[in-house]
Every structure is written in C-alpha cells, then in structure tokens.
Amino acid sequence: LEGWIKDAKDMAAELLAAGVEVPGWKLVPKRATRQWADEKKALTALAEAGCSAEELTELKSPAQVEKVLKKRKLAMPEGLITAVSSGDTLAPADDPRPASLQVGKHLAAALGKLV
C-alpha cells in the first residue's frame, strides 16, 4: 500500500509540474539551504570583519561562520548569503506555504543556462 501511495504522489507532483491542476494538492518549494553567494567575496568580507586567516583556511558554512562571529560579537556582513531551494515538494492545497511558480521545463532549462 505504501508503494502505491508513493507512486500516486509522484504522479500528482509530475502533473502539477507540467501545469495540470490536481484538486486538493499543490507544489511548494522545499526548505531552502543557505549558501555563500560568492565565496571569494565572502572570504574578503569576513577577513575585513576580523576573522583570522586560520579561521578562513577552509570556508565554512554560513551557520558555522555565524557562530564564530557571534563569539566575537560581530554581525554577518550583508549580501554574502543566499538561500537556495533544492526543488519542489507535494503539499495539500490548504498548506500555508505559497505554491511554487510553475514555468515550463523548457523555459526553466533555458533560464538555467543563462545563470
């Protein structure tokens, strides 16, 4: 039964991604993870903020750097972090999260090549 349910949800997600309405369901973005917008810019800005070269030998995750800065009572410089979702997930229509913007797969692929 669990396999059938998974297959049905996968099919609903595929239909929604193709622009077909599925009553009672919608696609929402998955939880975004924070990443460095530009690692070189982040290294420079963090060095200017007072992080030692030893601390920056291997650029850590934004959360790890925030802990280091918090100990020094410093704030994370603006514009270094971006939140990126890894895709969409199926959710009930009454889920409070906003529905994902759906664009055609070809348009999404073309836009992805521009970035």
PDB file of C-alpha atoms in Angstrom:
ATOM      1  CA  LEU A   1       0.000   0.000   0.000  1.00  0.00           C
ATOM      2  CA  GLU A   2       2.840   2.415   0.845  1.00  0.00           C
ATOM      3  CA  GLY A   3       4.385   1.875  -2.598  1.00  0.00           C
ATOM      4  CA  TRP A   4       1.076   2.666  -4.297  1.00  0.00           C
ATOM      5  CA  ILE A   5       0.687   5.866  -2.245  1.00  0.00           C
ATOM      6  CA  LYS A   6       4.224   6.962  -3.124  1.00  0.00           C
ATOM      7  CA  ASP A   7       3.589   6.304  -6.828  1.00  0.00           C
ATOM      8  CA  ALA A   8       0.312   8.268  -6.681  1.00  0.00           C
ATOM      9  CA  LYS A   9       2.045  11.241  -5.011  1.00  0.00           C
ATOM     10  CA  ASP A  10       4.882  11.109  -7.550  1.00  0.00           C
ATOM     11  CA  MET A  11       2.343  11.139 -10.381  1.00  0.00           C
ATOM     12  CA  ALA A  12       0.486  14.098  -8.812  1.00  0.00           C
ATOM     13  CA  ALA A  13       3.768  16.022  -8.460  1.00  0.00           C
ATOM     14  CA  GLU A  14       4.632  15.331 -12.110  1.00  0.00           C
ATOM     15  CA  LEU A  15       1.207  16.508 -13.251  1.00  0.00           C
ATOM     16  CA  LEU A  16       1.449  19.697 -11.178  1.00  0.00           C
ATOM     17  CA  ALA A  17       4.950  20.379 -12.526  1.00  0.00           C
ATOM     18  CA  ALA A  18       3.546  20.034 -16.057  1.00  0.00           C
ATOM     19  CA  GLY A  19       0.878  22.645 -15.278  1.00  0.00           C
ATOM     20  CA  VAL A  20      -2.047  20.254 -14.780  1.00  0.00           C
ATOM     21  CA  GLU A  21      -4.315  21.064 -11.842  1.00  0.00           C
ATOM     22  CA  VAL A  22      -4.632  18.301  -9.245  1.00  0.00           C
ATOM     23  CA  PRO A  23      -7.594  19.001  -6.911  1.00  0.00           C
ATOM     24  CA  GLY A  24      -6.532  19.313  -3.281  1.00  0.00           C
ATOM     25  CA  TRP A  25      -2.778  19.454  -3.990  1.00  0.00           C
ATOM     26  CA  LYS A  26      -0.087  21.980  -4.915  1.00  0.00           C
ATOM     27  CA  LEU A  27       3.688  22.135  -5.274  1.00  0.00           C
ATOM     28  CA  VAL A  28       5.626  24.190  -2.738  1.00  0.00           C
ATOM     29  CA  PRO A  29       9.360  24.939  -2.589  1.00  0.00           C
ATOM     30  CA  LYS A  30      11.433  22.621  -0.428  1.00  0.00           C
ATOM     31  CA  ARG A  31      13.194  24.105   2.573  1.00  0.00           C
ATOM     32  CA  ALA A  32      15.941  26.390   1.315  1.00  0.00           C
ATOM     33  CA  THR A  33      19.524  25.903   2.413  1.00  0.00           C
ATOM     34  CA  ARG A  34      21.843  28.846   2.894  1.00  0.00           C
ATOM     35  CA  GLN A  35      24.936  29.069   0.736  1.00  0.00           C
ATOM     36  CA  TRP A  36      27.599  31.625   0.011  1.00  0.00           C
ATOM     37  CA  ALA A  37      26.512  33.899  -2.836  1.00  0.00           C
ATOM     38  CA  ASP A  38      30.184  34.387  -3.840  1.00  0.00           C
ATOM     39  CA  GLU A  39      32.888  32.537  -1.863  1.00  0.00           C
ATOM     40  CA  LYS A  40      35.707  34.927  -2.825  1.00  0.00           C
ATOM     41  CA  LYS A  41      33.656  37.960  -1.834  1.00  0.00           C
ATOM     42  CA  ALA A  42      32.681  36.211   1.415  1.00  0.00           C
ATOM     43  CA  LEU A  43      36.340  35.445   2.266  1.00  0.00           C
ATOM     44  CA  THR A  44      37.322  39.053   1.661  1.00  0.00           C
ATOM     45  CA  ALA A  45      34.415  40.493   3.658  1.00  0.00           C
ATOM     46  CA  LEU A  46      34.954  38.090   6.578  1.00  0.00           C
ATOM     47  CA  ALA A  47      38.672  38.897   6.687  1.00  0.00           C
ATOM     48  CA  GLU A  48      37.795  42.606   6.770  1.00  0.00           C
ATOM     49  CA  ALA A  49      35.296  41.883   9.566  1.00  0.00           C
ATOM     50  CA  GLY A  50      38.114  40.472  11.708  1.00  0.00           C
ATOM     51  CA  CYS A  51      38.199  36.731  11.060  1.00  0.00           C
ATOM     52  CA  SER A  52      41.706  35.341  11.097  1.00  0.00           C
ATOM     53  CA  ALA A  53      43.306  33.594   8.139  1.00  0.00           C
ATOM     54  CA  GLU A  54      43.421  30.459  10.301  1.00  0.00           C
ATOM     55  CA  GLU A  55      39.625  30.523  10.694  1.00  0.00           C
ATOM     56  CA  LEU A  56      39.151  31.087   6.983  1.00  0.00           C
ATOM     57  CA  THR A  57      41.575  28.463   5.637  1.00  0.00           C
ATOM     58  CA  GLU A  58      38.551  26.387   4.663  1.00  0.00           C
ATOM     59  CA  LEU A  59      35.442  28.456   4.153  1.00  0.00           C
ATOM     60  CA  LYS A  60      32.813  27.070   6.490  1.00  0.00           C
ATOM     61  CA  SER A  61      29.053  27.044   6.111  1.00  0.00           C
ATOM     62  CA  PRO A  62      27.173  30.275   6.815  1.00  0.00           C
ATOM     63  CA  ALA A  63      25.892  28.811  10.114  1.00  0.00           C
ATOM     64  CA  GLN A  64      29.431  27.910  11.273  1.00  0.00           C
ATOM     65  CA  VAL A  65      30.747  31.370  10.391  1.00  0.00           C
ATOM     66  CA  GLU A  66      27.829  32.996  12.222  1.00  0.00           C
ATOM     67  CA  LYS A  67      28.826  31.093  15.375  1.00  0.00           C
ATOM     68  CA  VAL A  68      32.412  32.371  15.081  1.00  0.00           C
ATOM     69  CA  LEU A  69      31.198  35.935  14.517  1.00  0.00           C
ATOM     70  CA  LYS A  70      28.704  35.681  17.395  1.00  0.00           C
ATOM     71  CA  LYS A  71      31.519  34.770  19.807  1.00  0.00           C
ATOM     72  CA  ARG A  72      33.277  37.963  18.709  1.00  0.00           C
ATOM     73  CA  LYS A  73      30.015  39.938  18.919  1.00  0.00           C
ATOM     74  CA  LEU A  74      30.154  40.737  15.204  1.00  0.00           C
ATOM     75  CA  ALA A  75      27.352  40.633  12.665  1.00  0.00           C
ATOM     76  CA  MET A  76      27.487  38.783   9.356  1.00  0.00           C
ATOM     77  CA  PRO A  77      28.222  41.285   6.563  1.00  0.00           C
ATOM     78  CA  GLU A  78      25.216  41.864   4.280  1.00  0.00           C
ATOM     79  CA  GLY A  79      24.845  40.219   0.900  1.00  0.00           C
ATOM     80  CA  LEU A  80      27.124  37.214   1.438  1.00  0.00           C
ATOM     81  CA  ILE A  81      24.473  34.532   1.874  1.00  0.00           C
ATOM     82  CA  THR A  82      21.747  33.315  -0.435  1.00  0.00           C
ATOM     83  CA  ALA A  83      19.014  30.766   0.294  1.00  0.00           C
ATOM     84  CA  VAL A  84      18.542  28.130  -2.391  1.00  0.00           C
ATOM     85  CA  SER A  85      15.696  25.621  -2.575  1.00  0.00           C
ATOM     86  CA  SER A  86      16.549  22.198  -3.962  1.00  0.00           C
ATOM     87  CA  GLY A  87      13.234  21.873  -5.781  1.00  0.00           C
ATOM     88  CA  ASP A  88       9.556  21.425  -5.079  1.00  0.00           C
ATOM     89  CA  THR A  89       7.554  19.035  -2.965  1.00  0.00           C
ATOM     90  CA  LEU A  90       3.910  17.983  -2.968  1.00  0.00           C
ATOM     91  CA  ALA A  91       1.699  19.538  -0.291  1.00  0.00           C
ATOM     92  CA  PRO A  92      -2.031  19.658   0.441  1.00  0.00           C
ATOM     93  CA  ALA A  93      -3.829  22.669  -1.059  1.00  0.00           C
ATOM     94  CA  ASP A  94      -4.526  24.062   2.445  1.00  0.00           C
ATOM     95  CA  ASP A  95      -0.798  24.127   3.336  1.00  0.00           C
ATOM     96  CA  PRO A  96       0.094  27.713   4.387  1.00  0.00           C
ATOM     97  CA  ARG A  97       3.202  27.837   2.175  1.00  0.00           C
ATOM     98  CA  PRO A  98       2.745  29.639  -1.138  1.00  0.00           C
ATOM     99  CA  ALA A  99       2.585  27.483  -4.254  1.00  0.00           C
ATOM    100  CA  SER A 100       5.701  27.331  -6.416  1.00  0.00           C
ATOM    101  CA  LEU A 101       5.718  29.397  -9.524  1.00  0.00           C
ATOM    102  CA  GLN A 102       5.358  26.894 -12.330  1.00  0.00           C
ATOM    103  CA  VAL A 103       7.148  27.529 -15.595  1.00  0.00           C
ATOM    104  CA  GLY A 104       7.563  25.124 -18.446  1.00  0.00           C
ATOM    105  CA  LYS A 105      10.505  22.735 -18.211  1.00  0.00           C
ATOM    106  CA  HIS A 106      11.998  24.099 -21.430  1.00  0.00           C
ATOM    107  CA  LEU A 107      11.810  27.691 -20.188  1.00  0.00           C
ATOM    108  CA  ALA A 108      13.343  26.713 -16.834  1.00  0.00           C
ATOM    109  CA  ALA A 109      16.168  24.872 -18.610  1.00  0.00           C
ATOM    110  CA  ALA A 110      16.827  27.860 -20.875  1.00  0.00           C
ATOM    111  CA  LEU A 111      16.880  30.295 -17.946  1.00  0.00           C
ATOM    112  CA  GLY A 112      19.189  27.967 -16.014  1.00  0.00           C
ATOM    113  CA  LYS A 113      21.735  28.189 -18.826  1.00  0.00           C
ATOM    114  CA  LEU A 114      21.782  31.984 -18.541  1.00  0.00           C
ATOM    115  CA  VAL A 115      22.820  31.997 -14.888  1.00  0.00           C
TER     116      VAL A 115
END
